[in-house]
Amino acid sequence: MTAISYAVRAEHIHKSFGSNEVLRGISFTAEQGKVLSIIGASGSGKSTLLRCVNHLVVPDEGLVHIGAETLRSHKQRDGKAVSSDTRQLERVRARLGMVFQNFNLWSHRNVLQNLLEGPLHVQHRPKAEATEHALSLLAKVGLSDKKDAYPSELSGGQQQRVAIARALAMNPDVLLFDEPTSALDPEMVGEVLRVIRQLAEEGRSMILVTHEMRFAQDVSDHTLFMHNGQIEEEGPPDQLFKQPKSQRLRQFLQPTY
Ligand code: ADP
Ligand code: MG
């Protein structure tokens, strides 16, 4: 068996919502232990592409390889795209941790309960082990003292750090971030980016959709620039941000370029 060097590989992904073709044949590779960042204007298809990785949005066409598994989809008679193997999807999803723009914590559960939900009820891990792991993750994101707090009692930055710890509690192989700081007040962006940077330095495989250009340039190994549902340009971040080739990327970077 040949060793697999990628964490995620997407091939020729297409997705339309009605007559709106949002993804027009996208292929990319996210290497193991590396950070792939995705940038682009609002509406360019970044969130849709990230959601296609775990079939939260089911592609109309194309394949998603996660390690040795390949997620496939097909169209039903009514034209709706569905995942071809739902048991495989369940298995694969457990290996992908996702962090959303709006935290998506369970509001009626406290912080520790938010972290234990998946490990106990999805992974059926022993409570003592899961609790110890959860507490160590809260320490890692600097929130040990908030384990009994409810989400509404936390700032946005704290909620997002809980959401990251919750994703980590499942021991995922890959972390998917969709603009994790865009719903935060400016003074809270730094505390969340610090946690993400630490995860990158630990060598976690990540796909990061972000509008934090400086951070993307700093933390990623490879960057995709999306425009109108296609990859307009990609490469090492230093090249993309400092010597953009396409006119559209130059325009997009204008304010900081
Ligand atoms: P980005 O994350 O880059 O801002 P999105 O992937 O959210 O872009 O959206 C790309 C396009 O797809 C937009 O035109 C958006 O309105 C459309 N879109 C996204 N999700 C849906 C959906 N569930 N139903 C219909 N249209 C959608
Ligand atoms: Mg988006």
PDB file of C-alpha atoms and ligand atoms in Angstrom:
ATOM      1  CA  MET A   1       0.000   0.000   0.000  1.00  0.00           C
ATOM      2  CA  THR A   2       1.334   3.432  -0.908  1.00  0.00           C
ATOM      3  CA  ALA A   3       1.423   5.990   1.878  1.00  0.00           C
ATOM      4  CA  ILE A   4      -1.140   8.785   1.584  1.00  0.00           C
ATOM      5  CA  SER A   5       0.404  12.228   1.982  1.00  0.00           C
ATOM      6  CA  TYR A   6      -2.785  14.249   1.779  1.00  0.00           C
ATOM      7  CA  ALA A   7      -5.400  14.822   4.469  1.00  0.00           C
ATOM      8  CA  VAL A   8      -8.113  15.849   2.017  1.00  0.00           C
ATOM      9  CA  ARG A   9      -8.195  15.772  -1.757  1.00  0.00           C
ATOM     10  CA  ALA A  10     -11.138  17.130  -3.709  1.00  0.00           C
ATOM     11  CA  GLU A  11     -11.601  16.341  -7.392  1.00  0.00           C
ATOM     12  CA  HIS A  12     -13.762  18.260  -9.864  1.00  0.00           C
ATOM     13  CA  ILE A  13     -16.372  19.410  -7.368  1.00  0.00           C
ATOM     14  CA  HIS A  14     -19.487  20.961  -8.898  1.00  0.00           C
ATOM     15  CA  LYS A  15     -22.430  22.405  -6.990  1.00  0.00           C
ATOM     16  CA  SER A  16     -25.447  24.400  -8.098  1.00  0.00           C
ATOM     17  CA  PHE A  17     -28.294  25.844  -6.057  1.00  0.00           C
ATOM     18  CA  GLY A  18     -31.116  25.956  -8.585  1.00  0.00           C
ATOM     19  CA  SER A  19     -29.705  27.722 -11.607  1.00  0.00           C
ATOM     20  CA  ASN A  20     -26.887  29.289  -9.585  1.00  0.00           C
ATOM     21  CA  GLU A  21     -23.699  27.352 -10.309  1.00  0.00           C
ATOM     22  CA  VAL A  22     -21.709  28.034  -7.165  1.00  0.00           C
ATOM     23  CA  LEU A  23     -18.792  25.592  -7.591  1.00  0.00           C
ATOM     24  CA  ARG A  24     -17.546  25.061 -11.125  1.00  0.00           C
ATOM     25  CA  GLY A  25     -15.199  22.128 -11.047  1.00  0.00           C
ATOM     26  CA  ILE A  26     -12.867  22.618  -8.099  1.00  0.00           C
ATOM     27  CA  SER A  27      -9.915  20.385  -7.270  1.00  0.00           C
ATOM     28  CA  PHE A  28      -7.494  20.874  -4.415  1.00  0.00           C
ATOM     29  CA  THR A  29      -5.213  19.001  -2.059  1.00  0.00           C
ATOM     30  CA  ALA A  30      -4.785  19.656   1.660  1.00  0.00           C
ATOM     31  CA  GLU A  31      -1.559  17.978   2.764  1.00  0.00           C
ATOM     32  CA  GLN A  32      -1.270  16.096   6.031  1.00  0.00           C
ATOM     33  CA  GLY A  33       0.048  18.227   8.860  1.00  0.00           C
ATOM     34  CA  LYS A  34      -0.301  21.422   6.826  1.00  0.00           C
ATOM     35  CA  VAL A  35      -2.606  24.415   6.729  1.00  0.00           C
ATOM     36  CA  LEU A  36      -4.525  25.102   3.535  1.00  0.00           C
ATOM     37  CA  SER A  37      -6.182  28.512   3.537  1.00  0.00           C
ATOM     38  CA  ILE A  38      -9.009  29.590   1.266  1.00  0.00           C
ATOM     39  CA  ILE A  39      -9.561  33.258   0.538  1.00  0.00           C
ATOM     40  CA  GLY A  40     -11.896  35.100  -1.802  1.00  0.00           C
ATOM     41  CA  ALA A  41     -14.693  37.654  -1.933  1.00  0.00           C
ATOM     42  CA  SER A  42     -17.988  37.080  -0.191  1.00  0.00           C
ATOM     43  CA  GLY A  43     -20.180  34.855  -2.361  1.00  0.00           C
ATOM     44  CA  SER A  44     -17.258  33.253  -4.203  1.00  0.00           C
ATOM     45  CA  GLY A  45     -18.187  29.793  -2.844  1.00  0.00           C
ATOM     46  CA  LYS A  46     -15.724  29.301   0.039  1.00  0.00           C
ATOM     47  CA  SER A  47     -18.258  28.060   2.607  1.00  0.00           C
ATOM     48  CA  THR A  48     -19.965  25.827   0.078  1.00  0.00           C
ATOM     49  CA  LEU A  49     -16.641  24.259  -0.853  1.00  0.00           C
ATOM     50  CA  LEU A  50     -15.685  23.664   2.797  1.00  0.00           C
ATOM     51  CA  ARG A  51     -19.105  22.100   3.448  1.00  0.00           C
ATOM     52  CA  CYS A  52     -18.648  19.827   0.462  1.00  0.00           C
ATOM     53  CA  VAL A  53     -15.614  18.300   2.219  1.00  0.00           C
ATOM     54  CA  ASN A  54     -17.848  16.647   4.837  1.00  0.00           C
ATOM     55  CA  HIS A  55     -20.953  16.524   2.618  1.00  0.00           C
ATOM     56  CA  LEU A  56     -22.844  19.044   4.763  1.00  0.00           C
ATOM     57  CA  VAL A  57     -23.428  20.267   1.237  1.00  0.00           C
ATOM     58  CA  VAL A  58     -23.555  17.277  -1.109  1.00  0.00           C
ATOM     59  CA  PRO A  59     -21.682  17.924  -4.366  1.00  0.00           C
ATOM     60  CA  ASP A  60     -23.549  17.421  -7.647  1.00  0.00           C
ATOM     61  CA  GLU A  61     -20.381  15.975  -9.112  1.00  0.00           C
ATOM     62  CA  GLY A  62     -16.887  15.196  -7.900  1.00  0.00           C
ATOM     63  CA  LEU A  63     -15.073  13.151  -5.311  1.00  0.00           C
ATOM     64  CA  VAL A  64     -13.754  13.928  -1.857  1.00  0.00           C
ATOM     65  CA  HIS A  65     -10.910  11.740  -0.594  1.00  0.00           C
ATOM     66  CA  ILE A  66     -10.322  11.757   3.156  1.00  0.00           C
ATOM     67  CA  GLY A  67      -7.262   9.627   3.786  1.00  0.00           C
ATOM     68  CA  ALA A  68      -8.034   6.243   2.262  1.00  0.00           C
ATOM     69  CA  GLU A  69     -11.811   6.842   2.013  1.00  0.00           C
ATOM     70  CA  THR A  70     -13.618   8.385  -0.933  1.00  0.00           C
ATOM     71  CA  LEU A  71     -16.924  10.177  -0.483  1.00  0.00           C
ATOM     72  CA  ARG A  72     -19.140   9.874  -3.537  1.00  0.00           C
ATOM     73  CA  SER A  73     -22.512  11.348  -4.347  1.00  0.00           C
ATOM     74  CA  HIS A  74     -25.194  10.838  -6.925  1.00  0.00           C
ATOM     75  CA  LYS A  75     -28.365  12.539  -8.094  1.00  0.00           C
ATOM     76  CA  GLN A  76     -31.734  11.133  -7.075  1.00  0.00           C
ATOM     77  CA  ARG A  77     -34.582  11.018  -9.604  1.00  0.00           C
ATOM     78  CA  ASP A  78     -35.808  14.376  -8.332  1.00  0.00           C
ATOM     79  CA  GLY A  79     -32.382  15.847  -9.120  1.00  0.00           C
ATOM     80  CA  LYS A  80     -31.282  16.187  -5.509  1.00  0.00           C
ATOM     81  CA  ALA A  81     -27.657  15.217  -4.816  1.00  0.00           C
ATOM     82  CA  VAL A  82     -27.225  12.696  -1.992  1.00  0.00           C
ATOM     83  CA  SER A  83     -24.249  10.934  -0.419  1.00  0.00           C
ATOM     84  CA  SER A  84     -23.818   7.461  -1.887  1.00  0.00           C
ATOM     85  CA  ASP A  85     -22.775   5.695   1.316  1.00  0.00           C
ATOM     86  CA  THR A  86     -24.290   7.138   4.487  1.00  0.00           C
ATOM     87  CA  ARG A  87     -22.535   4.720   6.851  1.00  0.00           C
ATOM     88  CA  GLN A  88     -19.189   5.620   5.363  1.00  0.00           C
ATOM     89  CA  LEU A  89     -20.122   9.294   5.645  1.00  0.00           C
ATOM     90  CA  GLU A  90     -20.811   8.898   9.357  1.00  0.00           C
ATOM     91  CA  ARG A  91     -17.416   7.253   9.809  1.00  0.00           C
ATOM     92  CA  VAL A  92     -15.600   9.914   7.816  1.00  0.00           C
ATOM     93  CA  ARG A  93     -17.388  12.834   9.475  1.00  0.00           C
ATOM     94  CA  ALA A  94     -16.160  11.655  12.863  1.00  0.00           C
ATOM     95  CA  ARG A  95     -12.636  12.303  11.578  1.00  0.00           C
ATOM     96  CA  LEU A  96     -13.390  15.868  10.491  1.00  0.00           C
ATOM     97  CA  GLY A  97     -13.784  18.590  13.122  1.00  0.00           C
ATOM     98  CA  MET A  98     -15.657  21.672  11.966  1.00  0.00           C
ATOM     99  CA  VAL A  99     -15.658  25.147  13.485  1.00  0.00           C
ATOM    100  CA  PHE A 100     -18.274  27.593  12.206  1.00  0.00           C
ATOM    101  CA  GLN A 101     -18.486  31.356  12.046  1.00  0.00           C
ATOM    102  CA  ASN A 102     -21.227  31.499  14.682  1.00  0.00           C
ATOM    103  CA  PHE A 103     -19.810  28.964  17.178  1.00  0.00           C
ATOM    104  CA  ASN A 104     -22.930  26.732  17.094  1.00  0.00           C
ATOM    105  CA  LEU A 105     -22.586  25.647  20.720  1.00  0.00           C
ATOM    106  CA  TRP A 106     -25.491  23.916  22.454  1.00  0.00           C
ATOM    107  CA  SER A 107     -26.958  26.830  24.398  1.00  0.00           C
ATOM    108  CA  HIS A 108     -28.691  24.765  27.083  1.00  0.00           C
ATOM    109  CA  ARG A 109     -25.551  22.771  27.940  1.00  0.00           C
ATOM    110  CA  ASN A 110     -22.592  24.075  29.883  1.00  0.00           C
ATOM    111  CA  VAL A 111     -19.083  24.191  28.471  1.00  0.00           C
ATOM    112  CA  LEU A 112     -17.961  20.796  29.731  1.00  0.00           C
ATOM    113  CA  GLN A 113     -21.199  19.166  28.543  1.00  0.00           C
ATOM    114  CA  ASN A 114     -20.638  20.718  25.100  1.00  0.00           C
ATOM    115  CA  LEU A 115     -17.229  19.047  24.961  1.00  0.00           C
ATOM    116  CA  LEU A 116     -18.492  15.680  26.206  1.00  0.00           C
ATOM    117  CA  GLU A 117     -21.523  15.293  23.949  1.00  0.00           C
ATOM    118  CA  GLY A 118     -19.659  13.845  20.944  1.00  0.00           C
ATOM    119  CA  PRO A 119     -17.102  11.690  22.799  1.00  0.00           C
ATOM    120  CA  LEU A 120     -19.779  10.118  25.047  1.00  0.00           C
ATOM    121  CA  HIS A 121     -22.790   9.802  22.757  1.00  0.00           C
ATOM    122  CA  VAL A 122     -21.197   9.418  19.340  1.00  0.00           C
ATOM    123  CA  GLN A 123     -17.876   7.763  20.122  1.00  0.00           C
ATOM    124  CA  HIS A 124     -19.057   5.914  23.264  1.00  0.00           C
ATOM    125  CA  ARG A 125     -15.829   6.592  25.118  1.00  0.00           C
ATOM    126  CA  PRO A 126     -15.557   5.986  28.873  1.00  0.00           C
ATOM    127  CA  LYS A 127     -16.736   9.016  30.838  1.00  0.00           C
ATOM    128  CA  ALA A 128     -13.625   9.376  32.992  1.00  0.00           C
ATOM    129  CA  GLU A 129     -11.278   9.342  29.998  1.00  0.00           C
ATOM    130  CA  ALA A 130     -13.476  11.718  27.957  1.00  0.00           C
ATOM    131  CA  THR A 131     -13.774  14.118  30.890  1.00  0.00           C
ATOM    132  CA  GLU A 132     -10.036  14.159  31.496  1.00  0.00           C
ATOM    133  CA  HIS A 133      -9.443  14.825  27.808  1.00  0.00           C
ATOM    134  CA  ALA A 134     -12.086  17.596  27.753  1.00  0.00           C
ATOM    135  CA  LEU A 135     -10.550  19.310  30.767  1.00  0.00           C
ATOM    136  CA  SER A 136      -7.090  19.201  29.201  1.00  0.00           C
ATOM    137  CA  LEU A 137      -8.518  20.779  26.028  1.00  0.00           C
ATOM    138  CA  LEU A 138     -10.169  23.545  28.047  1.00  0.00           C
ATOM    139  CA  ALA A 139      -6.802  24.211  29.639  1.00  0.00           C
ATOM    140  CA  LYS A 140      -5.230  24.321  26.193  1.00  0.00           C
ATOM    141  CA  VAL A 141      -7.636  27.020  24.981  1.00  0.00           C
ATOM    142  CA  GLY A 142      -7.313  28.887  28.291  1.00  0.00           C
ATOM    143  CA  LEU A 143     -10.811  28.260  29.630  1.00  0.00           C
ATOM    144  CA  SER A 144     -10.382  25.861  32.542  1.00  0.00           C
ATOM    145  CA  ASP A 145     -12.282  28.239  34.801  1.00  0.00           C
ATOM    146  CA  LYS A 146     -15.326  28.266  32.474  1.00  0.00           C
ATOM    147  CA  LYS A 147     -16.166  24.569  32.432  1.00  0.00           C
ATOM    148  CA  ASP A 148     -19.480  25.097  34.270  1.00  0.00           C
ATOM    149  CA  ALA A 149     -20.482  28.261  32.405  1.00  0.00           C
ATOM    150  CA  TYR A 150     -23.241  28.346  29.786  1.00  0.00           C
ATOM    151  CA  PRO A 151     -22.487  29.726  26.314  1.00  0.00           C
ATOM    152  CA  SER A 152     -24.594  32.850  26.926  1.00  0.00           C
ATOM    153  CA  GLU A 153     -22.321  33.726  29.853  1.00  0.00           C
ATOM    154  CA  LEU A 154     -19.239  33.792  27.610  1.00  0.00           C
ATOM    155  CA  SER A 155     -17.838  36.381  25.220  1.00  0.00           C
ATOM    156  CA  GLY A 156     -17.754  35.596  21.509  1.00  0.00           C
ATOM    157  CA  GLY A 157     -14.037  34.869  21.664  1.00  0.00           C
ATOM    158  CA  GLN A 158     -14.520  32.491  24.573  1.00  0.00           C
ATOM    159  CA  GLN A 159     -17.411  30.736  22.810  1.00  0.00           C
ATOM    160  CA  GLN A 160     -15.305  30.238  19.724  1.00  0.00           C
ATOM    161  CA  ARG A 161     -12.447  28.788  21.807  1.00  0.00           C
ATOM    162  CA  VAL A 162     -14.964  26.369  23.356  1.00  0.00           C
ATOM    163  CA  ALA A 163     -16.102  25.443  19.840  1.00  0.00           C
ATOM    164  CA  ILE A 164     -12.490  24.688  18.878  1.00  0.00           C
ATOM    165  CA  ALA A 165     -12.008  22.574  22.017  1.00  0.00           C
ATOM    166  CA  ARG A 166     -15.249  20.768  21.234  1.00  0.00           C
ATOM    167  CA  ALA A 167     -14.001  19.927  17.742  1.00  0.00           C
ATOM    168  CA  LEU A 168     -10.696  18.675  19.202  1.00  0.00           C
ATOM    169  CA  ALA A 169     -12.524  16.517  21.763  1.00  0.00           C
ATOM    170  CA  MET A 170     -13.415  14.113  18.932  1.00  0.00           C
ATOM    171  CA  ASN A 171      -9.734  13.611  18.052  1.00  0.00           C
ATOM    172  CA  PRO A 172     -10.269  14.619  14.425  1.00  0.00           C
ATOM    173  CA  ASP A 173      -7.670  13.998  11.716  1.00  0.00           C
ATOM    174  CA  VAL A 174      -8.539  17.271   9.994  1.00  0.00           C
ATOM    175  CA  LEU A 175      -9.943  20.565  11.249  1.00  0.00           C
ATOM    176  CA  LEU A 176     -12.191  22.663   9.019  1.00  0.00           C
ATOM    177  CA  PHE A 177     -12.609  26.332   9.929  1.00  0.00           C
ATOM    178  CA  ASP A 178     -15.171  28.586   8.243  1.00  0.00           C
ATOM    179  CA  GLU A 179     -14.276  32.215   8.975  1.00  0.00           C
ATOM    180  CA  PRO A 180     -13.836  31.483  12.679  1.00  0.00           C
ATOM    181  CA  THR A 181     -13.226  35.129  13.591  1.00  0.00           C
ATOM    182  CA  SER A 182     -15.617  36.997  11.319  1.00  0.00           C
ATOM    183  CA  ALA A 183     -18.445  37.169  13.877  1.00  0.00           C
ATOM    184  CA  LEU A 184     -16.157  38.476  16.619  1.00  0.00           C
ATOM    185  CA  ASP A 185     -15.567  41.974  17.926  1.00  0.00           C
ATOM    186  CA  PRO A 186     -12.079  43.075  16.862  1.00  0.00           C
ATOM    187  CA  GLU A 187     -10.630  42.822  20.365  1.00  0.00           C
ATOM    188  CA  MET A 188     -11.466  39.097  20.491  1.00  0.00           C
ATOM    189  CA  VAL A 189      -9.981  38.070  17.173  1.00  0.00           C
ATOM    190  CA  GLY A 190      -6.461  37.696  18.560  1.00  0.00           C
ATOM    191  CA  GLU A 191      -7.309  35.166  21.277  1.00  0.00           C
ATOM    192  CA  VAL A 192      -8.945  32.862  18.720  1.00  0.00           C
ATOM    193  CA  LEU A 193      -6.171  33.242  16.139  1.00  0.00           C
ATOM    194  CA  ARG A 194      -3.602  32.387  18.821  1.00  0.00           C
ATOM    195  CA  VAL A 195      -5.331  29.067  19.459  1.00  0.00           C
ATOM    196  CA  ILE A 196      -5.490  28.295  15.730  1.00  0.00           C
ATOM    197  CA  ARG A 197      -1.830  29.207  15.308  1.00  0.00           C
ATOM    198  CA  GLN A 198      -0.889  26.860  18.145  1.00  0.00           C
ATOM    199  CA  LEU A 199      -2.775  24.031  16.450  1.00  0.00           C
ATOM    200  CA  ALA A 200      -0.944  24.764  13.202  1.00  0.00           C
ATOM    201  CA  GLU A 201       2.388  24.656  15.012  1.00  0.00           C
ATOM    202  CA  GLU A 202       1.462  21.272  16.459  1.00  0.00           C
ATOM    203  CA  GLY A 203       1.215  20.008  12.901  1.00  0.00           C
ATOM    204  CA  ARG A 204      -2.525  19.505  12.655  1.00  0.00           C
ATOM    205  CA  SER A 205      -4.069  19.192   9.228  1.00  0.00           C
ATOM    206  CA  MET A 206      -6.342  22.158   8.659  1.00  0.00           C
ATOM    207  CA  ILE A 207      -8.439  23.847   6.020  1.00  0.00           C
ATOM    208  CA  LEU A 208      -9.077  27.449   6.963  1.00  0.00           C
ATOM    209  CA  VAL A 209     -11.492  29.794   5.219  1.00  0.00           C
ATOM    210  CA  THR A 210     -10.592  33.257   6.425  1.00  0.00           C
ATOM    211  CA  HIS A 211     -10.715  36.945   5.663  1.00  0.00           C
ATOM    212  CA  GLU A 212      -7.754  37.587   7.981  1.00  0.00           C
ATOM    213  CA  MET A 213      -5.213  38.081   5.213  1.00  0.00           C
ATOM    214  CA  ARG A 214      -2.172  38.690   7.376  1.00  0.00           C
ATOM    215  CA  PHE A 215      -2.945  35.581   9.420  1.00  0.00           C
ATOM    216  CA  ALA A 216      -3.533  33.457   6.325  1.00  0.00           C
ATOM    217  CA  GLN A 217      -0.200  34.553   4.921  1.00  0.00           C
ATOM    218  CA  ASP A 218       1.530  33.804   8.204  1.00  0.00           C
ATOM    219  CA  VAL A 219       0.043  30.494   9.189  1.00  0.00           C
ATOM    220  CA  SER A 220      -0.681  28.620   5.968  1.00  0.00           C
ATOM    221  CA  ASP A 221       1.443  26.380   3.795  1.00  0.00           C
ATOM    222  CA  HIS A 222      -0.725  26.748   0.709  1.00  0.00           C
ATOM    223  CA  THR A 223      -3.454  29.212  -0.258  1.00  0.00           C
ATOM    224  CA  LEU A 224      -6.362  29.067  -2.690  1.00  0.00           C
ATOM    225  CA  PHE A 225      -7.956  32.219  -4.047  1.00  0.00           C
ATOM    226  CA  MET A 226     -11.531  31.594  -5.163  1.00  0.00           C
ATOM    227  CA  HIS A 227     -13.452  33.679  -7.621  1.00  0.00           C
ATOM    228  CA  ASN A 228     -16.925  32.854  -8.947  1.00  0.00           C
ATOM    229  CA  GLY A 229     -16.782  29.212  -7.894  1.00  0.00           C
ATOM    230  CA  GLN A 230     -13.376  28.495  -9.357  1.00  0.00           C
ATOM    231  CA  ILE A 231      -9.823  28.580  -8.115  1.00  0.00           C
ATOM    232  CA  GLU A 232      -8.471  31.690  -9.753  1.00  0.00           C
ATOM    233  CA  GLU A 233      -4.969  31.314  -8.336  1.00  0.00           C
ATOM    234  CA  GLU A 234      -3.177  29.122  -5.810  1.00  0.00           C
ATOM    235  CA  GLY A 235       0.279  28.653  -4.400  1.00  0.00           C
ATOM    236  CA  PRO A 236       2.516  29.268  -1.406  1.00  0.00           C
ATOM    237  CA  PRO A 237       1.107  32.224   0.561  1.00  0.00           C
ATOM    238  CA  ASP A 238       4.219  34.357   0.142  1.00  0.00           C
ATOM    239  CA  GLN A 239       3.855  34.120  -3.604  1.00  0.00           C
ATOM    240  CA  LEU A 240       0.101  34.709  -3.608  1.00  0.00           C
ATOM    241  CA  PHE A 241       0.090  37.659  -1.276  1.00  0.00           C
ATOM    242  CA  LYS A 242       3.296  39.331  -2.427  1.00  0.00           C
ATOM    243  CA  GLN A 243       3.304  38.543  -6.138  1.00  0.00           C
ATOM    244  CA  PRO A 244      -0.279  37.874  -7.197  1.00  0.00           C
ATOM    245  CA  LYS A 245      -0.448  36.977 -10.865  1.00  0.00           C
ATOM    246  CA  SER A 246      -4.117  37.426 -11.641  1.00  0.00           C
ATOM    247  CA  GLN A 247      -5.706  40.839 -11.956  1.00  0.00           C
ATOM    248  CA  ARG A 248      -8.623  39.680  -9.783  1.00  0.00           C
ATOM    249  CA  LEU A 249      -6.393  38.635  -6.933  1.00  0.00           C
ATOM    250  CA  ARG A 250      -4.484  41.910  -7.171  1.00  0.00           C
ATOM    251  CA  GLN A 251      -7.795  43.756  -6.927  1.00  0.00           C
ATOM    252  CA  PHE A 252      -8.964  41.601  -4.025  1.00  0.00           C
ATOM    253  CA  LEU A 253      -5.774  42.288  -2.073  1.00  0.00           C
ATOM    254  CA  GLN A 254      -5.747  46.009  -2.938  1.00  0.00           C
ATOM    255  CA  PRO A 255      -6.465  47.445   0.529  1.00  0.00           C
ATOM    256  CA  THR A 256      -3.455  45.704   2.060  1.00  0.00           C
ATOM    257  CA  TYR A 257      -1.340  45.194  -1.029  1.00  0.00           C
TER     258      TYR A 257
HETATM  259  P1  ADP B   1     -18.676  32.518   0.536  1.00  0.00           P
HETATM  260  O1  ADP B   1     -18.539  31.606   1.714  1.00  0.00           O
HETATM  261  O2  ADP B   1     -17.464  32.616  -0.309  1.00  0.00           O
HETATM  262  O3  ADP B   1     -19.199  33.882   0.930  1.00  0.00           O
HETATM  263  P2  ADP B   1     -20.904  30.816  -0.148  1.00  0.00           P
HETATM  264  O4  ADP B   1     -20.363  29.476  -0.423  1.00  0.00           O
HETATM  265  O5  ADP B   1     -21.551  31.043   1.167  1.00  0.00           O
HETATM  266  O6  ADP B   1     -19.789  31.908  -0.431  1.00  0.00           O
HETATM  267  O7  ADP B   1     -21.991  31.189  -1.237  1.00  0.00           O
HETATM  268  C1  ADP B   1     -21.749  31.115  -2.629  1.00  0.00           C
HETATM  269  C2  ADP B   1     -23.059  31.326  -3.364  1.00  0.00           C
HETATM  270  O8  ADP B   1     -23.930  30.234  -3.098  1.00  0.00           O
HETATM  271  C3  ADP B   1     -23.814  32.566  -2.983  1.00  0.00           C
HETATM  272  O9  ADP B   1     -24.386  33.111  -4.141  1.00  0.00           O
HETATM  273  C4  ADP B   1     -24.880  32.050  -2.041  1.00  0.00           C
HETATM  274  O10 ADP B   1     -26.010  32.867  -2.077  1.00  0.00           O
HETATM  275  C5  ADP B   1     -25.161  30.684  -2.609  1.00  0.00           C
HETATM  276  N1  ADP B   1     -25.618  29.712  -1.597  1.00  0.00           N
HETATM  277  C6  ADP B   1     -24.877  29.226  -0.581  1.00  0.00           C
HETATM  278  N2  ADP B   1     -25.573  28.336   0.148  1.00  0.00           N
HETATM  279  C7  ADP B   1     -26.804  28.254  -0.430  1.00  0.00           C
HETATM  280  C8  ADP B   1     -27.976  27.483  -0.161  1.00  0.00           C
HETATM  281  N3  ADP B   1     -28.038  26.625   0.866  1.00  0.00           N
HETATM  282  N4  ADP B   1     -29.034  27.659  -0.971  1.00  0.00           N
HETATM  283  C9  ADP B   1     -28.995  28.512  -2.016  1.00  0.00           C
HETATM  284  N5  ADP B   1     -27.918  29.252  -2.327  1.00  0.00           N
HETATM  285  C10 ADP B   1     -26.819  29.132  -1.550  1.00  0.00           C
HETATM  286 MG    MG B   2     -18.745  31.916   3.767  1.00  0.00          MG
END
